[in-house]
Amino acid sequence: LVRLPQTRTVNGLRASDDVEVLQERVERKTGVRGAWLCHRGRRLERGRALSSYGLRAGETVHLAVR
């Protein structure tokens, strides 16, 4: 579970999932393509696991539209 601003929630994620999995689900929920995902002020980079950022259930991920 990851919460997005504007009360959008992404369920069914695992700590071992890559950032790409989260990115795809965020794009489906918001319709925003190519946005950066940020957590605790750090941009989430493709190819890394969510666990490498310490993301846990209920935490907020921010969308930065370029």
mmCIF file of N, CA and C in Angstrom:
data_model
loop_
_atom_site.group_PDB
_atom_site.id
_atom_site.type_symbol
_atom_site.label_atom_id
_atom_site.label_comp_id
_atom_site.label_asym_id
_atom_site.label_seq_id
_atom_site.Cartn_x
_atom_site.Cartn_y
_atom_site.Cartn_z
ATOM 1 N N LEU A 1 0.859 -1.183 0.000
ATOM 2 C CA LEU A 1 0.000 0.000 0.000
ATOM 3 C C LEU A 1 0.892 1.228 0.000
ATOM 4 N N VAL A 2 0.708 2.081 -0.964
ATOM 5 C CA VAL A 2 1.403 3.367 -1.024
ATOM 6 C C VAL A 2 0.362 4.431 -1.284
ATOM 7 N N ARG A 3 0.383 5.514 -0.521
ATOM 8 C CA ARG A 3 -0.592 6.586 -0.705
ATOM 9 C C ARG A 3 -0.007 7.670 -1.582
ATOM 10 N N LEU A 4 -0.833 8.180 -2.435
ATOM 11 C CA LEU A 4 -0.461 9.286 -3.304
ATOM 12 C C LEU A 4 -1.248 10.516 -2.876
ATOM 13 N N PRO A 5 -0.715 11.698 -3.133
ATOM 14 C CA PRO A 5 -1.488 12.907 -2.824
ATOM 15 C C PRO A 5 -2.856 12.846 -3.506
ATOM 16 N N GLN A 6 -3.798 13.561 -2.999
ATOM 17 C CA GLN A 6 -5.176 13.566 -3.494
ATOM 18 C C GLN A 6 -5.849 12.238 -3.187
ATOM 19 N N THR A 7 -5.448 11.601 -2.103
ATOM 20 C CA THR A 7 -6.060 10.376 -1.575
ATOM 21 C C THR A 7 -6.115 9.213 -2.557
ATOM 22 N N ARG A 8 -5.166 9.126 -3.446
ATOM 23 C CA ARG A 8 -5.094 7.966 -4.333
ATOM 24 C C ARG A 8 -4.193 6.938 -3.676
ATOM 25 N N THR A 9 -4.625 5.684 -3.705
ATOM 26 C CA THR A 9 -3.890 4.620 -3.035
ATOM 27 C C THR A 9 -3.554 3.523 -4.027
ATOM 28 N N VAL A 10 -2.351 3.001 -3.916
ATOM 29 C CA VAL A 10 -1.909 1.883 -4.746
ATOM 30 C C VAL A 10 -1.725 0.692 -3.814
ATOM 31 N N ASN A 11 -2.497 -0.363 -4.031
ATOM 32 C CA ASN A 11 -2.436 -1.562 -3.202
ATOM 33 C C ASN A 11 -1.686 -2.683 -3.904
ATOM 34 N N GLY A 12 -1.316 -3.693 -3.127
ATOM 35 C CA GLY A 12 -0.758 -4.910 -3.694
ATOM 36 C C GLY A 12 0.708 -4.841 -4.056
ATOM 37 N N LEU A 13 1.424 -3.892 -3.496
ATOM 38 C CA LEU A 13 2.861 -3.792 -3.769
ATOM 39 C C LEU A 13 3.636 -4.564 -2.714
ATOM 40 N N ARG A 14 4.802 -5.046 -3.103
ATOM 41 C CA ARG A 14 5.716 -5.717 -2.174
ATOM 42 C C ARG A 14 6.998 -4.899 -2.102
ATOM 43 N N ALA A 15 7.699 -5.027 -1.003
ATOM 44 C CA ALA A 15 8.966 -4.315 -0.838
ATOM 45 C C ALA A 15 9.966 -4.714 -1.916
ATOM 46 N N SER A 16 9.846 -5.938 -2.420
ATOM 47 C CA SER A 16 10.776 -6.427 -3.443
ATOM 48 C C SER A 16 10.425 -5.946 -4.846
ATOM 49 N N ASP A 17 9.254 -5.323 -5.016
ATOM 50 C CA ASP A 17 8.857 -4.808 -6.330
ATOM 51 C C ASP A 17 9.790 -3.676 -6.751
ATOM 52 N N ASP A 18 10.003 -3.569 -8.056
ATOM 53 C CA ASP A 18 10.817 -2.481 -8.600
ATOM 54 C C ASP A 18 9.995 -1.196 -8.691
ATOM 55 N N VAL A 19 10.697 -0.100 -8.800
ATOM 56 C CA VAL A 19 10.062 1.207 -8.954
ATOM 57 C C VAL A 19 9.162 1.208 -10.184
ATOM 58 N N GLU A 20 9.541 0.456 -11.227
ATOM 59 C CA GLU A 20 8.734 0.400 -12.452
ATOM 60 C C GLU A 20 7.315 -0.088 -12.176
ATOM 61 N N VAL A 21 7.176 -1.048 -11.267
ATOM 62 C CA VAL A 21 5.850 -1.584 -10.924
ATOM 63 C C VAL A 21 5.003 -0.474 -10.320
ATOM 64 N N LEU A 22 5.572 0.265 -9.390
ATOM 65 C CA LEU A 22 4.852 1.384 -8.784
ATOM 66 C C LEU A 22 4.529 2.442 -9.827
ATOM 67 N N GLN A 23 5.503 2.767 -10.680
ATOM 68 C CA GLN A 23 5.311 3.783 -11.723
ATOM 69 C C GLN A 23 4.138 3.412 -12.627
ATOM 70 N N GLU A 24 4.077 2.166 -13.063
ATOM 71 C CA GLU A 24 2.984 1.721 -13.945
ATOM 72 C C GLU A 24 1.635 1.850 -13.263
ATOM 73 N N ARG A 25 1.563 1.462 -11.999
ATOM 74 C CA ARG A 25 0.289 1.540 -11.279
ATOM 75 C C ARG A 25 -0.133 2.981 -11.032
ATOM 76 N N VAL A 26 0.833 3.848 -10.749
ATOM 77 C CA VAL A 26 0.534 5.272 -10.560
ATOM 78 C C VAL A 26 0.018 5.869 -11.864
ATOM 79 N N GLU A 27 0.648 5.517 -12.975
ATOM 80 C CA GLU A 27 0.211 6.025 -14.276
ATOM 81 C C GLU A 27 -1.215 5.589 -14.574
ATOM 82 N N ARG A 28 -1.541 4.336 -14.261
ATOM 83 C CA ARG A 28 -2.909 3.849 -14.489
ATOM 84 C C ARG A 28 -3.920 4.596 -13.619
ATOM 85 N N LYS A 29 -3.564 4.852 -12.364
ATOM 86 C CA LYS A 29 -4.491 5.520 -11.437
ATOM 87 C C LYS A 29 -4.675 6.991 -11.747
ATOM 88 N N THR A 30 -3.588 7.671 -12.144
ATOM 89 C CA THR A 30 -3.643 9.126 -12.297
ATOM 90 C C THR A 30 -3.787 9.586 -13.738
ATOM 91 N N GLY A 31 -3.349 8.743 -14.676
ATOM 92 C CA GLY A 31 -3.340 9.146 -16.073
ATOM 93 C C GLY A 31 -2.153 10.031 -16.426
ATOM 94 N N VAL A 32 -1.276 10.269 -15.459
ATOM 95 C CA VAL A 32 -0.096 11.108 -15.666
ATOM 96 C C VAL A 32 1.070 10.220 -16.081
ATOM 97 N N ARG A 33 1.613 10.474 -17.262
ATOM 98 C CA ARG A 33 2.722 9.672 -17.782
ATOM 99 C C ARG A 33 4.037 10.429 -17.636
ATOM 100 N N GLY A 34 5.088 9.690 -17.292
ATOM 101 C CA GLY A 34 6.422 10.267 -17.254
ATOM 102 C C GLY A 34 6.746 11.123 -16.042
ATOM 103 N N ALA A 35 5.879 11.125 -15.036
ATOM 104 C CA ALA A 35 6.164 11.915 -13.834
ATOM 105 C C ALA A 35 7.222 11.211 -12.995
ATOM 106 N N TRP A 36 7.960 11.993 -12.240
ATOM 107 C CA TRP A 36 8.922 11.417 -11.308
ATOM 108 C C TRP A 36 8.190 11.063 -10.032
ATOM 109 N N LEU A 37 8.629 9.996 -9.398
ATOM 110 C CA LEU A 37 8.109 9.620 -8.088
ATOM 111 C C LEU A 37 9.167 9.977 -7.055
ATOM 112 N N CYS A 38 8.735 10.597 -5.959
ATOM 113 C CA CYS A 38 9.669 11.011 -4.909
ATOM 114 C C CYS A 38 9.175 10.503 -3.561
ATOM 115 N N HIS A 39 10.117 10.123 -2.717
ATOM 116 C CA HIS A 39 9.817 9.663 -1.363
ATOM 117 C C HIS A 39 10.871 10.236 -0.430
ATOM 118 N N ARG A 40 10.420 10.946 0.603
ATOM 119 C CA ARG A 40 11.331 11.585 1.560
ATOM 120 C C ARG A 40 12.372 12.468 0.863
ATOM 121 N N GLY A 41 11.935 13.173 -0.167
ATOM 122 C CA GLY A 41 12.807 14.106 -0.863
ATOM 123 C C GLY A 41 13.758 13.483 -1.864
ATOM 124 N N ARG A 42 13.666 12.192 -2.063
ATOM 125 C CA ARG A 42 14.544 11.508 -3.011
ATOM 126 C C ARG A 42 13.734 10.995 -4.195
ATOM 127 N N ARG A 43 14.256 11.194 -5.372
ATOM 128 C CA ARG A 43 13.610 10.675 -6.576
ATOM 129 C C ARG A 43 13.817 9.167 -6.631
ATOM 130 N N LEU A 44 12.736 8.440 -6.901
ATOM 131 C CA LEU A 44 12.820 6.987 -7.028
ATOM 132 C C LEU A 44 13.326 6.643 -8.419
ATOM 133 N N GLU A 45 14.406 5.892 -8.486
ATOM 134 C CA GLU A 45 15.040 5.562 -9.757
ATOM 135 C C GLU A 45 14.594 4.191 -10.250
ATOM 136 N N ARG A 46 14.340 4.127 -11.538
ATOM 137 C CA ARG A 46 13.971 2.849 -12.161
ATOM 138 C C ARG A 46 15.097 1.842 -11.974
ATOM 139 N N GLY A 47 14.720 0.578 -11.826
ATOM 140 C CA GLY A 47 15.701 -0.481 -11.668
ATOM 141 C C GLY A 47 16.024 -0.809 -10.221
ATOM 142 N N ARG A 48 15.484 -0.020 -9.301
ATOM 143 C CA ARG A 48 15.735 -0.277 -7.876
ATOM 144 C C ARG A 48 14.477 -0.794 -7.209
ATOM 145 N N ALA A 49 14.663 -1.595 -6.190
ATOM 146 C CA ALA A 49 13.536 -2.140 -5.427
ATOM 147 C C ALA A 49 12.986 -1.068 -4.491
ATOM 148 N N LEU A 50 11.693 -1.146 -4.216
ATOM 149 C CA LEU A 50 11.069 -0.200 -3.289
ATOM 150 C C LEU A 50 11.726 -0.291 -1.909
ATOM 151 N N SER A 51 12.166 -1.486 -1.529
ATOM 152 C CA SER A 51 12.804 -1.678 -0.221
ATOM 153 C C SER A 51 14.102 -0.887 -0.090
ATOM 154 N N SER A 52 14.766 -0.598 -1.204
ATOM 155 C CA SER A 52 16.023 0.144 -1.141
ATOM 156 C C SER A 52 15.798 1.595 -0.711
ATOM 157 N N TYR A 53 14.547 2.049 -0.770
ATOM 158 C CA TYR A 53 14.194 3.394 -0.324
ATOM 159 C C TYR A 53 13.529 3.378 1.053
ATOM 160 N N GLY A 54 13.378 2.193 1.614
ATOM 161 C CA GLY A 54 12.741 2.091 2.927
ATOM 162 C C GLY A 54 11.245 2.341 2.892
ATOM 163 N N LEU A 55 10.640 2.205 1.718
ATOM 164 C CA LEU A 55 9.192 2.409 1.581
ATOM 165 C C LEU A 55 8.440 1.323 2.337
ATOM 166 N N ARG A 56 7.462 1.760 3.129
ATOM 167 C CA ARG A 56 6.637 0.821 3.872
ATOM 168 C C ARG A 56 5.164 1.132 3.632
ATOM 169 N N ALA A 57 4.317 0.211 4.033
ATOM 170 C CA ALA A 57 2.871 0.367 3.854
ATOM 171 C C ALA A 57 2.397 1.679 4.476
ATOM 172 N N GLY A 58 1.557 2.396 3.733
ATOM 173 C CA GLY A 58 0.946 3.618 4.215
ATOM 174 C C GLY A 58 1.757 4.880 4.024
ATOM 175 N N GLU A 59 2.972 4.760 3.491
ATOM 176 C CA GLU A 59 3.783 5.954 3.287
ATOM 177 C C GLU A 59 3.364 6.683 2.000
ATOM 178 N N THR A 60 3.686 7.960 1.951
ATOM 179 C CA THR A 60 3.285 8.799 0.837
ATOM 180 C C THR A 60 4.407 8.919 -0.194
ATOM 181 N N VAL A 61 4.017 8.789 -1.447
ATOM 182 C CA VAL A 61 4.927 9.011 -2.566
ATOM 183 C C VAL A 61 4.378 10.213 -3.328
ATOM 184 N N HIS A 62 5.250 11.150 -3.665
ATOM 185 C CA HIS A 62 4.827 12.359 -4.349
ATOM 186 C C HIS A 62 5.115 12.246 -5.846
ATOM 187 N N LEU A 63 4.233 12.839 -6.627
ATOM 188 C CA LEU A 63 4.384 12.903 -8.075
ATOM 189 C C LEU A 63 4.978 14.254 -8.445
ATOM 190 N N ALA A 64 6.047 14.237 -9.187
ATOM 191 C CA ALA A 64 6.649 15.480 -9.682
ATOM 192 C C ALA A 64 6.523 15.475 -11.200
ATOM 193 N N VAL A 65 5.656 16.318 -11.707
ATOM 194 C CA VAL A 65 5.438 16.381 -13.148
ATOM 195 C C VAL A 65 6.480 17.291 -13.760
ATOM 196 N N ARG A 66 7.172 16.793 -14.798
ATOM 197 C CA ARG A 66 8.227 17.599 -15.417
ATOM 198 C C ARG A 66 7.692 18.380 -16.574
#
